Amino acid sequence: MGMDYLALRERPRQFLALTSRLPAGFDDLLTAFAPAWERYHRYHTLDGAKRRLPAHAERANATLAGSDTKLFFLLTYLKSNSLQQHQAASFGVSQTRVSRLTTVLLGVLTQVLRRRGLLPVRNGAELARHLAQHPDQVFT
């Protein structure tokens, strides 16, 4: 068996080290990620193809069951920048599944972060606009 998400939640410092989020911050992100993932999964396969019929529920025997586990999986992958083989061994899935999951889950997370205005700034002009709008003018 791979990493135990629920057990790691009980160790906040270790959870933070693995995900860059304390459980409370993770839960806040999860409130937006879970419905976005469930909406995506209902109408698309992991390969991105549209389903002919909407999915009603996740398979009962899914290795990474639940939106919370999927978000944990993705955040640990992003934090550690690990090899896909290492992530596969850590979570008990194949490297191919890691590749598919990270691609799809990252797309969903990016949408969530964009809606929350939390995507990284990519150029100097955009950074200057953000800093000019900051409530504390300590960046002038």
XYZ file of N, CA, C and O in Angstrom:
560
model
N 0.836 -1.186 0.000
C 0.000 0.000 0.000
C 0.876 1.242 0.000
O 1.970 1.231 0.516
N 0.382 2.308 -0.534
C 1.128 3.541 -0.655
C 0.958 4.451 0.546
O 0.620 4.015 1.648
N 1.206 5.720 0.328
C 1.086 6.707 1.400
C -0.337 6.723 1.932
O -1.286 6.641 1.172
N -0.459 6.844 3.232
C -1.767 6.871 3.881
C -2.146 8.316 4.153
O -1.729 8.920 5.142
N -2.945 8.876 3.271
C -3.355 10.276 3.347
C -3.991 10.605 4.699
O -3.643 11.609 5.325
N -4.909 9.789 5.161
C -5.602 10.077 6.424
C -4.653 10.047 7.616
O -4.744 10.890 8.515
N -3.732 9.096 7.636
C -2.760 9.030 8.732
C -1.830 10.245 8.695
O -1.494 10.813 9.745
N -1.427 10.671 7.523
C -0.523 11.813 7.405
C -1.191 13.128 7.819
O -0.529 14.035 8.309
N -2.492 13.224 7.653
C -3.229 14.416 8.113
C -3.072 14.609 9.619
O -3.137 15.730 10.109
N -2.890 13.510 10.327
C -2.756 13.570 11.785
C -1.366 14.047 12.206
O -1.126 14.268 13.387
N -0.470 14.192 11.265
C 0.886 14.682 11.538
C 1.100 15.955 10.702
O 1.708 15.905 9.630
N 0.588 17.088 11.180
C 0.573 18.322 10.378
C 1.935 18.751 9.838
O 2.015 19.211 8.696
N 2.994 18.599 10.614
C 4.322 19.009 10.126
C 4.767 18.150 8.951
O 5.328 18.642 7.977
N 4.507 16.866 9.036
C 4.869 15.973 7.936
C 3.965 16.239 6.724
O 4.424 16.240 5.590
N 2.692 16.487 6.981
C 1.742 16.808 5.911
C 2.212 18.072 5.179
O 2.225 18.119 3.947
N 2.619 19.085 5.938
C 3.139 20.320 5.367
C 4.393 20.054 4.539
O 4.537 20.573 3.431
N 5.278 19.232 5.060
C 6.514 18.908 4.340
C 6.223 18.205 3.019
O 6.926 18.415 2.028
N 5.192 17.396 2.975
C 4.866 16.644 1.764
C 4.055 17.431 0.748
O 4.130 17.159 -0.454
N 3.247 18.397 1.211
C 2.301 19.068 0.313
C 2.451 20.579 0.225
O 1.822 21.197 -0.628
N 3.217 21.185 1.113
C 3.319 22.641 1.254
C 2.044 23.259 1.825
O 1.849 24.462 1.745
N 1.165 22.439 2.374
C -0.081 22.926 2.980
C -0.273 22.238 4.315
O -0.058 21.039 4.434
N -0.709 22.997 5.307
C -1.189 22.381 6.548
C -2.570 21.815 6.258
O -3.229 22.239 5.294
N -3.050 20.866 7.045
C -4.368 20.286 6.771
C -5.492 21.322 6.597
O -6.324 21.174 5.704
N -5.505 22.388 7.387
C -6.561 23.399 7.249
C -6.477 24.098 5.895
O -7.503 24.330 5.234
N -5.284 24.432 5.440
C -5.112 25.043 4.128
C -5.443 24.082 3.000
O -5.999 24.475 1.973
N -5.092 22.838 3.204
C -5.441 21.787 2.242
C -6.957 21.688 2.122
O -7.500 21.638 1.017
N -7.638 21.683 3.273
C -9.100 21.577 3.270
C -9.745 22.763 2.560
O -10.735 22.604 1.844
N -9.173 23.959 2.750
C -9.692 25.142 2.067
C -9.564 24.985 0.554
O -10.503 25.251 -0.187
N -8.414 24.534 0.104
C -8.207 24.293 -1.326
C -9.130 23.184 -1.826
O -9.682 23.262 -2.921
N -9.322 22.174 -1.008
C -10.176 21.044 -1.375
C -11.624 21.474 -1.614
O -12.305 20.900 -2.460
N -12.099 22.501 -0.897
C -13.490 22.950 -1.081
C -13.749 23.416 -2.513
O -14.875 23.330 -2.996
N -12.733 23.901 -3.186
C -12.879 24.298 -4.590
C -12.443 23.189 -5.538
O -13.017 23.023 -6.617
N -11.425 22.431 -5.141
C -10.900 21.379 -6.015
C -11.892 20.231 -6.180
O -12.090 19.737 -7.295
N -12.510 19.788 -5.092
C -13.401 18.611 -5.151
C -14.529 18.781 -6.161
O -14.707 17.923 -7.031
N -15.309 19.865 -6.111
C -16.372 19.984 -7.113
C -15.840 20.138 -8.534
O -16.448 19.635 -9.482
N -14.684 20.809 -8.682
C -14.105 20.958 -10.021
C -13.674 19.600 -10.566
O -13.912 19.279 -11.738
N -13.026 18.781 -9.726
C -12.619 17.447 -10.159
C -13.837 16.591 -10.466
O -13.888 15.908 -11.490
N -14.829 16.595 -9.595
C -16.015 15.752 -9.795
C -16.750 16.135 -11.076
O -17.232 15.279 -11.809
N -16.812 17.434 -11.369
C -17.433 17.897 -12.609
C -16.637 17.396 -13.814
O -17.196 16.903 -14.792
N -15.312 17.526 -13.738
C -14.468 17.050 -14.839
C -14.659 15.551 -15.038
O -14.903 15.084 -16.145
N -14.538 14.789 -13.965
C -14.614 13.329 -14.040
C -15.975 12.856 -14.549
O -16.061 11.860 -15.254
N -16.999 13.561 -14.212
C -18.350 13.165 -14.647
C -18.462 13.168 -16.168
O -19.128 12.324 -16.739
N -17.789 14.101 -16.819
C -17.963 14.261 -18.265
C -16.745 13.896 -19.115
O -16.823 13.919 -20.336
N -15.607 13.573 -18.472
C -14.395 13.261 -19.224
C -13.686 12.039 -18.643
O -13.737 11.795 -17.447
N -12.968 11.338 -19.512
C -12.112 10.237 -19.067
C -10.756 10.815 -18.667
O -10.493 11.996 -18.904
N -9.888 9.978 -18.106
C -8.542 10.446 -17.754
C -7.743 10.853 -18.985
O -6.807 11.638 -18.888
N -8.099 10.321 -20.132
C -7.415 10.693 -21.370
C -7.954 11.992 -21.955
O -7.483 12.456 -22.985
N -8.978 12.579 -21.301
C -9.543 13.837 -21.763
C -10.692 13.697 -22.742
O -11.269 14.691 -23.168
N -11.026 12.460 -23.097
C -12.130 12.250 -24.031
C -13.465 12.484 -23.318
O -13.613 12.184 -22.135
N -14.418 13.037 -24.063
C -15.757 13.235 -23.491
C -16.441 11.875 -23.364
O -16.352 11.034 -24.258
N -17.086 11.672 -22.231
C -17.822 10.431 -22.011
C -19.116 10.468 -22.821
O -19.751 11.518 -22.937
N -19.523 9.304 -23.334
C -20.802 9.234 -24.042
C -21.950 9.421 -23.061
O -22.922 10.077 -23.365
N -21.789 8.846 -21.877
C -22.772 9.013 -20.803
C -22.034 9.530 -19.576
O -20.953 9.040 -19.259
N -22.609 10.489 -18.884
C -21.928 11.004 -17.681
C -21.704 9.894 -16.653
O -22.546 9.021 -16.469
N -20.555 9.944 -16.004
C -20.255 9.002 -14.917
C -21.034 9.461 -13.687
O -21.097 10.648 -13.392
N -21.608 8.515 -12.976
C -22.387 8.886 -11.790
C -21.555 8.848 -10.521
O -21.820 9.583 -9.584
N -20.559 7.992 -10.496
C -19.737 7.880 -9.286
C -18.396 7.253 -9.649
O -18.253 6.586 -10.672
N -17.453 7.472 -8.774
C -16.143 6.860 -8.919
C -16.263 5.356 -8.660
O -17.104 4.934 -7.864
N -15.421 4.578 -9.319
C -15.424 3.127 -9.072
C -15.137 2.853 -7.601
O -14.284 3.500 -6.992
N -15.817 1.907 -7.039
C -15.657 1.567 -5.618
C -14.249 1.068 -5.313
O -13.753 1.245 -4.207
N -13.591 0.443 -6.291
C -12.259 -0.122 -6.058
C -11.133 0.789 -6.562
O -10.011 0.342 -6.749
N -11.412 2.070 -6.731
C -10.390 3.001 -7.214
C -9.216 3.057 -6.233
O -9.414 3.133 -5.024
N -8.014 2.991 -6.771
C -6.811 3.030 -5.930
C -6.685 4.367 -5.220
O -6.378 4.436 -4.043
N -6.924 5.438 -5.934
C -6.856 6.782 -5.357
C -8.279 7.321 -5.247
O -8.677 8.239 -5.969
N -9.049 6.748 -4.345
C -10.464 7.094 -4.203
C -10.633 8.428 -3.492
O -9.966 8.708 -2.499
N -11.495 9.255 -4.025
C -11.839 10.516 -3.401
C -11.032 11.688 -3.917
O -9.853 11.560 -4.240
N -11.695 12.832 -3.974
C -11.028 14.061 -4.420
C -9.904 14.457 -3.473
O -8.878 14.983 -3.903
N -10.088 14.199 -2.185
C -9.054 14.560 -1.210
C -7.770 13.774 -1.459
O -6.677 14.334 -1.448
N -7.890 12.504 -1.732
C -6.709 11.679 -2.007
C -6.038 12.116 -3.306
O -4.815 12.151 -3.397
N -6.838 12.464 -4.289
C -6.269 12.911 -5.563
C -5.521 14.237 -5.402
O -4.442 14.423 -5.964
N -6.089 15.156 -4.636
C -5.397 16.424 -4.408
C -4.107 16.184 -3.633
O -3.065 16.750 -3.959
N -4.148 15.325 -2.622
C -2.946 14.970 -1.870
C -1.897 14.365 -2.800
O -0.724 14.742 -2.767
N -2.307 13.451 -3.652
C -1.431 12.816 -4.637
C -0.748 13.880 -5.502
O 0.469 13.877 -5.682
N -1.525 14.816 -6.023
C -0.982 15.841 -6.908
C -0.045 16.785 -6.162
O 1.043 17.103 -6.659
N -0.429 17.223 -4.980
C 0.418 18.160 -4.242
C 1.738 17.520 -3.820
O 2.778 18.188 -3.835
N 1.712 16.244 -3.451
C 2.980 15.583 -3.105
C 3.860 15.458 -4.341
O 5.081 15.601 -4.257
N 3.249 15.201 -5.477
C 4.006 15.104 -6.728
C 4.649 16.446 -7.067
O 5.834 16.523 -7.388
N 3.861 17.514 -6.977
C 4.376 18.839 -7.302
C 5.447 19.292 -6.308
O 6.438 19.910 -6.694
N 5.248 18.992 -5.035
C 6.197 19.424 -4.003
C 7.533 18.705 -4.154
O 8.589 19.317 -4.082
N 7.483 17.409 -4.368
C 8.726 16.633 -4.386
C 9.380 16.585 -5.757
O 10.546 16.213 -5.866
N 8.618 16.930 -6.811
C 9.147 16.847 -8.169
C 9.778 15.479 -8.409
O 10.850 15.355 -8.976
N 9.083 14.454 -7.931
C 9.639 13.103 -7.983
C 9.500 12.478 -9.368
O 8.727 12.934 -10.204
N 10.246 11.436 -9.568
C 10.082 10.643 -10.782
C 8.704 10.009 -10.748
O 8.195 9.638 -9.685
N 8.101 9.851 -11.906
C 6.781 9.231 -11.950
C 6.822 7.806 -11.407
O 5.859 7.359 -10.791
N 7.924 7.110 -11.604
C 8.043 5.750 -11.061
C 8.013 5.785 -9.533
O 7.442 4.909 -8.898
N 8.647 6.779 -8.938
C 8.644 6.908 -7.478
C 7.238 7.216 -6.982
O 6.768 6.630 -5.998
N 6.554 8.133 -7.653
C 5.179 8.468 -7.269
C 4.276 7.235 -7.429
O 3.423 6.975 -6.580
N 4.487 6.476 -8.478
C 3.703 5.253 -8.703
C 3.910 4.267 -7.557
O 2.944 3.708 -7.023
N 5.159 4.066 -7.153
C 5.459 3.143 -6.058
C 4.899 3.667 -4.738
O 4.404 2.892 -3.918
N 4.936 4.973 -4.530
C 4.445 5.565 -3.284
C 2.936 5.443 -3.127
O 2.424 5.397 -2.014
N 2.213 5.413 -4.248
C 0.754 5.386 -4.194
C 0.135 4.091 -4.718
O -1.082 3.975 -4.783
N 0.959 3.139 -5.108
C 0.439 1.851 -5.545
C -0.294 1.877 -6.870
O -1.298 1.195 -7.049
N 0.195 2.707 -7.805
C -0.387 2.764 -9.143
C 0.731 2.615 -10.165
O 1.906 2.617 -9.814
N 0.371 2.521 -11.438
C 1.384 2.388 -12.485
C 1.936 3.757 -12.868
O 1.305 4.800 -12.624
N 3.103 3.768 -13.505
C 3.692 5.018 -13.984
C 2.783 5.665 -15.020
O 2.629 6.883 -15.043
N 2.150 4.869 -15.849
C 1.230 5.398 -16.856
C 0.079 6.124 -16.184
O -0.324 7.207 -16.608
N -0.441 5.544 -15.104
C -1.545 6.177 -14.369
C -1.083 7.482 -13.719
O -1.826 8.464 -13.710
N 0.129 7.507 -13.203
C 0.679 8.749 -12.635
C 0.706 9.827 -13.715
O 0.280 10.960 -13.491
N 1.187 9.480 -14.888
C 1.276 10.437 -15.980
C -0.102 10.989 -16.341
O -0.283 12.202 -16.459
N -1.065 10.118 -16.499
C -2.423 10.551 -16.852
C -3.043 11.388 -15.742
O -3.638 12.431 -15.988
N -2.931 10.896 -14.509
C -3.538 11.606 -13.380
C -2.922 12.987 -13.184
O -3.652 13.962 -12.977
N -1.606 13.079 -13.217
C -0.987 14.384 -12.967
C -1.380 15.387 -14.040
O -1.643 16.554 -13.726
N -1.469 14.954 -15.269
C -1.867 15.855 -16.351
C -3.275 16.390 -16.120
O -3.515 17.602 -16.165
N -4.209 15.498 -15.859
C -5.612 15.891 -15.680
C -5.807 16.675 -14.389
O -6.449 17.734 -14.378
N -5.252 16.167 -13.286
C -5.442 16.840 -11.998
C -4.794 18.215 -11.986
O -5.337 19.158 -11.399
N -3.652 18.361 -12.638
C -2.993 19.660 -12.704
C -3.853 20.658 -13.481
O -3.939 21.832 -13.110
N -4.502 20.192 -14.534
C -5.413 21.065 -15.279
C -6.565 21.550 -14.408
O -6.928 22.729 -14.426
N -7.135 20.651 -13.611
C -8.236 21.016 -12.714
C -7.735 21.978 -11.641
O -8.368 23.004 -11.362
N -6.582 21.686 -11.040
C -6.030 22.558 -10.005
C -5.717 23.944 -10.576
O -5.968 24.961 -9.927
N -5.197 24.009 -11.775
C -4.894 25.295 -12.412
C -6.159 26.126 -12.570
O -6.163 27.333 -12.305
N -7.266 25.499 -12.970
C -8.539 26.215 -13.090
C -8.984 26.769 -11.734
O -9.435 27.906 -11.634
N -8.847 25.947 -10.694
C -9.240 26.361 -9.349
C -8.381 27.548 -8.897
O -8.898 28.556 -8.394
N -7.087 27.457 -9.089
C -6.192 28.540 -8.677
C -6.443 29.808 -9.492
O -6.368 30.925 -8.960
N -6.752 29.655 -10.772
C -7.062 30.813 -11.614
C -8.314 31.520 -11.086
O -8.329 32.738 -10.942
N -9.359 30.753 -10.777
C -10.597 31.344 -10.246
C -10.358 32.062 -8.928
O -11.006 33.051 -8.630
N -9.426 31.576 -8.140
C -9.116 32.199 -6.851
C -8.071 33.311 -6.971
O -7.714 33.929 -5.982
N -7.580 33.542 -8.174
C -6.562 34.571 -8.378
C -5.228 34.204 -7.761
O -4.481 35.085 -7.327
N -4.886 32.902 -7.757
C -3.683 32.433 -7.080
C -2.627 31.845 -8.009
O -1.688 31.217 -7.534
N -2.769 32.063 -9.305
C -1.737 31.560 -10.219
C -0.492 32.432 -10.116
O -0.586 33.644 -9.865
N 0.680 31.852 -10.308
C 1.907 32.646 -10.236
C 1.939 33.706 -11.338
O 1.408 33.511 -12.422
N 2.561 34.821 -11.035
C 2.764 35.880 -12.011
C 3.930 35.463 -12.898
O 4.946 34.985 -12.404
N 3.784 35.642 -14.199
C 4.785 35.132 -15.140
C 5.675 36.193 -15.782
O 6.626 35.863 -16.463
N 5.357 37.494 -15.614
C 6.232 38.508 -16.206
C 6.253 39.758 -15.327
O 5.398 39.956 -14.472
N 7.238 40.609 -15.564
C 7.457 41.787 -14.728
C 6.312 42.782 -14.764
O 5.958 43.365 -13.736
N 5.720 43.005 -15.932
C 4.622 43.969 -16.041
C 3.408 43.497 -15.236
O 2.760 44.294 -14.547
N 3.137 42.221 -15.313
C 2.013 41.665 -14.552
C 2.293 41.759 -13.052
O 1.411 42.103 -12.269
N 3.524 41.501 -12.649
C 3.903 41.625 -11.244
C 3.729 43.065 -10.770
O 3.195 43.317 -9.691
N 4.148 44.021 -11.581
C 4.010 45.435 -11.218
C 2.542 45.802 -11.021
O 2.202 46.531 -10.078
N 1.643 45.307 -11.882
C 0.199 45.571 -11.730
C -0.320 44.997 -10.422
O -1.063 45.651 -9.694
N 0.081 43.768 -10.107
C -0.366 43.136 -8.858
C 0.143 43.898 -7.644
O -0.596 44.113 -6.684
N 1.395 44.287 -7.669
C 1.971 45.001 -6.527
C 1.329 46.374 -6.355
O 1.131 46.840 -5.234
N 0.992 47.037 -7.464
C 0.347 48.354 -7.394
C -1.038 48.247 -6.748
O -1.499 49.195 -6.111
N -1.695 47.098 -6.880
C -3.037 46.901 -6.322
C -3.003 46.341 -4.902
O -4.034 46.228 -4.266
N -1.825 46.028 -4.420
C -1.714 45.425 -3.082
C -2.141 46.439 -2.026
O -1.779 47.613 -2.108
N -2.946 46.026 -1.038
C -3.441 46.970 -0.029
C -2.340 47.617 0.803
O -2.491 48.736 1.275
N -1.252 46.939 1.022
C -0.124 47.505 1.762
C 0.924 47.977 0.765
O 1.544 47.153 0.086
N 1.118 49.261 0.680
C 2.046 49.827 -0.304
C 3.497 49.723 0.172
O 4.244 50.675 0.115
N 3.896 48.548 0.630
C 5.271 48.337 1.066
C 6.169 47.954 -0.090
O 7.371 47.814 0.076
N 5.584 47.792 -1.254
C 6.352 47.327 -2.404
C 6.725 48.450 -3.352
O 7.112 48.227 -4.468
N 6.602 49.703 -2.951
C 6.880 50.822 -3.849
C 8.345 51.175 -3.839
O 9.104 50.836 -2.993
